[in-house]
mmCIF file of C-alpha atoms in Angstrom:
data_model
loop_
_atom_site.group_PDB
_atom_site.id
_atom_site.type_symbol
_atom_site.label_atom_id
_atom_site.label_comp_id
_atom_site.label_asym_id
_atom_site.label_seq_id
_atom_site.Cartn_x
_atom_site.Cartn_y
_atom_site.Cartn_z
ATOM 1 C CA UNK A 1 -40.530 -66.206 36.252
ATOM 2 C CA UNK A 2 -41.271 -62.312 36.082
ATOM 3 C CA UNK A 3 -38.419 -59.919 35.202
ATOM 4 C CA UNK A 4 -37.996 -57.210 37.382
ATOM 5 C CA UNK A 5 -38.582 -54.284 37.606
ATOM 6 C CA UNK A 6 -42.219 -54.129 38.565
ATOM 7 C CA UNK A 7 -44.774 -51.490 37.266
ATOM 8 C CA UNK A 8 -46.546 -49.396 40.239
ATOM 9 C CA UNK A 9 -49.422 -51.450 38.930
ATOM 10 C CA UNK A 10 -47.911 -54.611 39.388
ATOM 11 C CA UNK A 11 -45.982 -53.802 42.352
ATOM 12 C CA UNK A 12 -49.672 -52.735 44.163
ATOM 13 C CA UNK A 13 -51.021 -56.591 42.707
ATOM 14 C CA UNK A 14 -48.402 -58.466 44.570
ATOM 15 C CA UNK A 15 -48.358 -56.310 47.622
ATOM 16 C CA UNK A 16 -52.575 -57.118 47.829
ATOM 17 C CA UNK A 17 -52.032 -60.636 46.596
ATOM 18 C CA UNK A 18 -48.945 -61.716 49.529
ATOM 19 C CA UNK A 19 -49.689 -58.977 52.366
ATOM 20 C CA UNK A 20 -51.782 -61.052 54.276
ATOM 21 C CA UNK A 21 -50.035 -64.468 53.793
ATOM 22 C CA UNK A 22 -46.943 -62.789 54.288
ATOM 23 C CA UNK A 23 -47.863 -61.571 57.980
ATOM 24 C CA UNK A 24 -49.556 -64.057 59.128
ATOM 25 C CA UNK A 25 -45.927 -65.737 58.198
ATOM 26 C CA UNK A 26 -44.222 -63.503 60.449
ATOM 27 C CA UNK A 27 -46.211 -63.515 63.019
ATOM 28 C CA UNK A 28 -45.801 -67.138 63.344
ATOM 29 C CA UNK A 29 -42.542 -66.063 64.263
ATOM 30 C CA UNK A 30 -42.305 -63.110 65.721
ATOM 31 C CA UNK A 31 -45.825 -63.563 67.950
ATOM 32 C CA UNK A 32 -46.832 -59.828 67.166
ATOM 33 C CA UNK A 33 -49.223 -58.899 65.030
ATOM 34 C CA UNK A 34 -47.922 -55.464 64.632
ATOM 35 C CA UNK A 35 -44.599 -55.915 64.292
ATOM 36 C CA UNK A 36 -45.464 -59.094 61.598
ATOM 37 C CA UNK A 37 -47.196 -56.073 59.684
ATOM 38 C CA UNK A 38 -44.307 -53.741 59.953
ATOM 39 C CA UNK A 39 -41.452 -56.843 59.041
ATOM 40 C CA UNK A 40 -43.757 -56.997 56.043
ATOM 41 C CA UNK A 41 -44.152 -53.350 55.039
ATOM 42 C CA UNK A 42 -40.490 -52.808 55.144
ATOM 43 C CA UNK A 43 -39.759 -56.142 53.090
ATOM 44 C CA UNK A 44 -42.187 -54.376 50.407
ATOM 45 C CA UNK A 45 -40.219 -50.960 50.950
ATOM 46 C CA UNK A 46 -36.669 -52.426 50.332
ATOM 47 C CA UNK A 47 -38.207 -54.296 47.797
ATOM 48 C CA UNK A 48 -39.545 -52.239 45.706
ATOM 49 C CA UNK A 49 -36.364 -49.772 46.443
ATOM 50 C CA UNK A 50 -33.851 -52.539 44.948
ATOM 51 C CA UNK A 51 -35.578 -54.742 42.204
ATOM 52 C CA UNK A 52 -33.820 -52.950 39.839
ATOM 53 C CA UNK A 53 -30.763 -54.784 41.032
ATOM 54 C CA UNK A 54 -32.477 -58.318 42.088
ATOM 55 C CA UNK A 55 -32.853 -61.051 39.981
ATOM 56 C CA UNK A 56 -35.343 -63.149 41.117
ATOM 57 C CA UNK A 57 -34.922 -66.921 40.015
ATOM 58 C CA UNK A 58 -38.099 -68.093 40.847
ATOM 59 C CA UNK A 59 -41.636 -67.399 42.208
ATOM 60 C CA UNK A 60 -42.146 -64.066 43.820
ATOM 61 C CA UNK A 61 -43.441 -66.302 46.453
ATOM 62 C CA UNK A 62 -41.016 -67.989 47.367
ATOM 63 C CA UNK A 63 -38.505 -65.348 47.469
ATOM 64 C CA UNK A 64 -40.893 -63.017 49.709
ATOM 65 C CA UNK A 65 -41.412 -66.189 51.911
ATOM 66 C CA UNK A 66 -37.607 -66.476 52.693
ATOM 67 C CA UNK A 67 -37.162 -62.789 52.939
ATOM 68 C CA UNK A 68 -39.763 -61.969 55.312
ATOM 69 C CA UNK A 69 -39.266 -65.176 57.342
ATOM 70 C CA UNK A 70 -35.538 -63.961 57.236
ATOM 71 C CA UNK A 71 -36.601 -60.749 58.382
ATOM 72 C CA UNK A 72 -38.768 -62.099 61.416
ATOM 73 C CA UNK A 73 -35.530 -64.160 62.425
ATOM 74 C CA UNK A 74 -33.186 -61.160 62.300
ATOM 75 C CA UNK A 75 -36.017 -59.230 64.545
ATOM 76 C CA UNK A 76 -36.292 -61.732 66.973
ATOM 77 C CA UNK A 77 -32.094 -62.267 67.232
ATOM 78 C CA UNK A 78 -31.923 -58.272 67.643
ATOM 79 C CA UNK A 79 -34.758 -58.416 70.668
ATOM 80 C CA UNK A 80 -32.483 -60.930 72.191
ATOM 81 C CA UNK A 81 -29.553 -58.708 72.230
ATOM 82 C CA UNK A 82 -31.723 -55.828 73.662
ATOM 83 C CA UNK A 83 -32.723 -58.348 76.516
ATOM 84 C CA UNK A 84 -28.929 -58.881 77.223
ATOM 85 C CA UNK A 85 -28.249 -55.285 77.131
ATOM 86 C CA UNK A 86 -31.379 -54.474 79.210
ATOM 87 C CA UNK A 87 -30.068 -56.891 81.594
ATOM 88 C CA UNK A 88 -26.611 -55.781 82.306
ATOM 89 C CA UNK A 89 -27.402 -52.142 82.609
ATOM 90 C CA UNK A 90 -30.433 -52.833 85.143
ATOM 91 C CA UNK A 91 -27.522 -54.467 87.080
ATOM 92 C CA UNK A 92 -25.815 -51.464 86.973
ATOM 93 C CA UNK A 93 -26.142 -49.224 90.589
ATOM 94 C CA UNK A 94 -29.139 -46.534 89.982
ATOM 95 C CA UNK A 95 -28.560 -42.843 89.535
ATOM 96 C CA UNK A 96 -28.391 -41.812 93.365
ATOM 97 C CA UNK A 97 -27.501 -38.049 93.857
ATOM 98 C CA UNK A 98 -26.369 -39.406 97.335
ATOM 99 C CA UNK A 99 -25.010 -42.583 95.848
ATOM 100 C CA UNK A 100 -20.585 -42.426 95.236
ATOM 101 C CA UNK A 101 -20.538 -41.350 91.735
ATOM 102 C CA UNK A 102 -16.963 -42.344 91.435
ATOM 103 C CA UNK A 103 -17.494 -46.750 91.338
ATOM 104 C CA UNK A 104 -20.319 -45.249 88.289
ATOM 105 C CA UNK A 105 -17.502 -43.252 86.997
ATOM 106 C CA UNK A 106 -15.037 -45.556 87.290
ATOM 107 C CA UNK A 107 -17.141 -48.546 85.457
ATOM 108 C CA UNK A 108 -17.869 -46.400 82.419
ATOM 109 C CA UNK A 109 -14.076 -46.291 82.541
ATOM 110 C CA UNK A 110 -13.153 -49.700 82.318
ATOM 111 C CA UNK A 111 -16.071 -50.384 79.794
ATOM 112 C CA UNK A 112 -14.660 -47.461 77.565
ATOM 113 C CA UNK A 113 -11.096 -49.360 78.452
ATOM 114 C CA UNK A 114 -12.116 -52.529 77.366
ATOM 115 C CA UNK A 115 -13.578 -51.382 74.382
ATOM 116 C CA UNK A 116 -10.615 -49.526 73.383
ATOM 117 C CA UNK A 117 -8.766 -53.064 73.789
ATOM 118 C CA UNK A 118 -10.521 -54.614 71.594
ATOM 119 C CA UNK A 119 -8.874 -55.766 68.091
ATOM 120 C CA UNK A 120 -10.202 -53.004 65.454
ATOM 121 C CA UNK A 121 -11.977 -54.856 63.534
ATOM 122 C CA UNK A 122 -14.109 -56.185 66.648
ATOM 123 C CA UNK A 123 -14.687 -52.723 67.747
ATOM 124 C CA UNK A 124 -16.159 -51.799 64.963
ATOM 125 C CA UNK A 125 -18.255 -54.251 64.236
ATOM 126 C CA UNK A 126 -19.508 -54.067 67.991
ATOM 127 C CA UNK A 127 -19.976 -50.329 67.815
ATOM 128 C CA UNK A 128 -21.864 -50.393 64.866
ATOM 129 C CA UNK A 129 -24.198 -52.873 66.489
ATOM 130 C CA UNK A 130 -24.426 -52.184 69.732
ATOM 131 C CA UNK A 131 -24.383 -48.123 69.537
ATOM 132 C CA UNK A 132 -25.513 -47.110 66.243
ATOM 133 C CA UNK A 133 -28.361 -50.145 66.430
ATOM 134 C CA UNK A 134 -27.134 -51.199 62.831
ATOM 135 C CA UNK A 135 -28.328 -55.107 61.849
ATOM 136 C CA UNK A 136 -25.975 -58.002 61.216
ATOM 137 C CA UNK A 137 -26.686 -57.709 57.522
ATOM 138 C CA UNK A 138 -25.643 -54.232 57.383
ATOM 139 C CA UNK A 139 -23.006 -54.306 59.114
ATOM 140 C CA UNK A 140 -21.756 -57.396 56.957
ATOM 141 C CA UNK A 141 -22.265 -55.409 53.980
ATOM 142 C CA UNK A 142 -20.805 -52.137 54.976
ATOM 143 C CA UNK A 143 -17.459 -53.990 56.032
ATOM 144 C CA UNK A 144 -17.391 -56.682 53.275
ATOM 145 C CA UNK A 145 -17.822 -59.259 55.576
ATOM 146 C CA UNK A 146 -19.835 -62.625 56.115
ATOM 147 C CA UNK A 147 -22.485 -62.438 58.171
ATOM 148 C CA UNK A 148 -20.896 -65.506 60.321
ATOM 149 C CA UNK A 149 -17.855 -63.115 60.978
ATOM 150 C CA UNK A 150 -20.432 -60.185 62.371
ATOM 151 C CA UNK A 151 -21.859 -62.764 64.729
ATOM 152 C CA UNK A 152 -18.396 -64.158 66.024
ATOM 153 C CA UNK A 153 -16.955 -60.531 66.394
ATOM 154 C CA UNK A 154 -20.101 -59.651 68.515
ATOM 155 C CA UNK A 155 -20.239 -62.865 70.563
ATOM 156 C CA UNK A 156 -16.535 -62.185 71.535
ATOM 157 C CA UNK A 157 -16.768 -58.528 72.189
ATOM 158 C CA UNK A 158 -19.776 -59.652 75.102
ATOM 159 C CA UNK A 159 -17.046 -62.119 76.174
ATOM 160 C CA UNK A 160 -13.891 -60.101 76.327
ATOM 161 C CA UNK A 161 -16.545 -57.181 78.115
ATOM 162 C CA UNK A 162 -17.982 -58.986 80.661
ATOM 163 C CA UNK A 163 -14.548 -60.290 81.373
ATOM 164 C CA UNK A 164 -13.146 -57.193 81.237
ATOM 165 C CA UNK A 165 -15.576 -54.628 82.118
ATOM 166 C CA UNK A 166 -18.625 -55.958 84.135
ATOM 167 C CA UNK A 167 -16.906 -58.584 86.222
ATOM 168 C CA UNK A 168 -15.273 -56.180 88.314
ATOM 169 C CA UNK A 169 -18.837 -54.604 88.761
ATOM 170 C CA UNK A 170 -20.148 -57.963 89.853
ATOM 171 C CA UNK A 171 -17.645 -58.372 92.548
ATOM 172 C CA UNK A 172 -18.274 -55.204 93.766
ATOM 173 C CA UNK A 173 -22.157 -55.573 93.850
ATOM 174 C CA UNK A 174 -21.101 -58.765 95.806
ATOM 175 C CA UNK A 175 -18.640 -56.940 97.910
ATOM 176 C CA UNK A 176 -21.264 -54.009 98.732
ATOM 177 C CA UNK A 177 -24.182 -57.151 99.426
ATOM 178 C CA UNK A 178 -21.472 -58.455 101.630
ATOM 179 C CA UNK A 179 -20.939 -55.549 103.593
ATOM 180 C CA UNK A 180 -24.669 -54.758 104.596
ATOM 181 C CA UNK A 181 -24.589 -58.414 105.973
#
């Protein structure tokens, strides 16, 4: 069991000795090989930045295993979001300059609306997720919170939203399919 902190020197051995291993690991999740060598890198970065404070209580292995596989996880759960946002904004009605501004204007109402409604504590953790792109992990650590909590706040800020704030756009995508027919 090594102590930390690492040396430069030893920190540059295990970082040679576990690159590889480690992304080929992540790519075995994430299916990119770029993105496996960046989930690694970073893992590296932050770990090097806080070993001062971890105290490993086994094999460096095993602890950069579950880290980086971690890591890889939280990736592909935050492409998954993106998807969902991607989604419900390509449902939105395109920037027309001859298009009626006012049903745009008047759904980035209700969506600032709903998320005024929201209970604080679910606003902020959805904010800090979905506009300032911050992970669960931070999030759960900024607000002294479990990550379980961050997850259950999000899920029901997408459900009170889409009740709230893009259902009326559905109907009236619907209503304005209806009316060409």
């Amino acid at each position: 069991m090594q102590e930390t902190p690492f040396s430069l020197e030893q920190f540059e051995l295990l970082f040679k000795e576990h690159f590889k291993s480690l992304a080929l690991l992540a790519y075995s999740v994430v299916k990119d090989k770029d993105v496996a060598k960046d989930i690694v890198q970073e893992f590296f970065v932050k770990f090097w930045e806080t070993q001062h404070t971890l105290q490993l209580r086994g094999p460096f292995e095993g602890y950069a295993a579950r880290a980086v596989k971690n890591r890889s996880l939280n990736y592909i759960a935050r492409q998954e979001v993106q998807d969902k946002h991607q989604q419900l904004f390509a449902a939105m009605p395109p920037d027309n300059p001859d298009a009626d501004h006012g049903d745009r204007e008047q759904f980035y109402q209700r969506l600032s609306h709903a998320i005024d409604c929201m209970p604080e504590q679910r606003r902020r953790v959805f904010l800090m997720s979905a506009a300032d792109n911050k992970k669960y992990a931070e999030i759960a650590r900024e607000l002294n919170i479990s990550i379980n909590t961050v997850k259950f706040h999000i899920k029901a800020a997408y459900v009170f939203l889409r009740n709230e704030a893009f259902m009326p756009l559905w109907i009236s995508v619907l209503l304005n399919l209806l009316h060409f027919f």
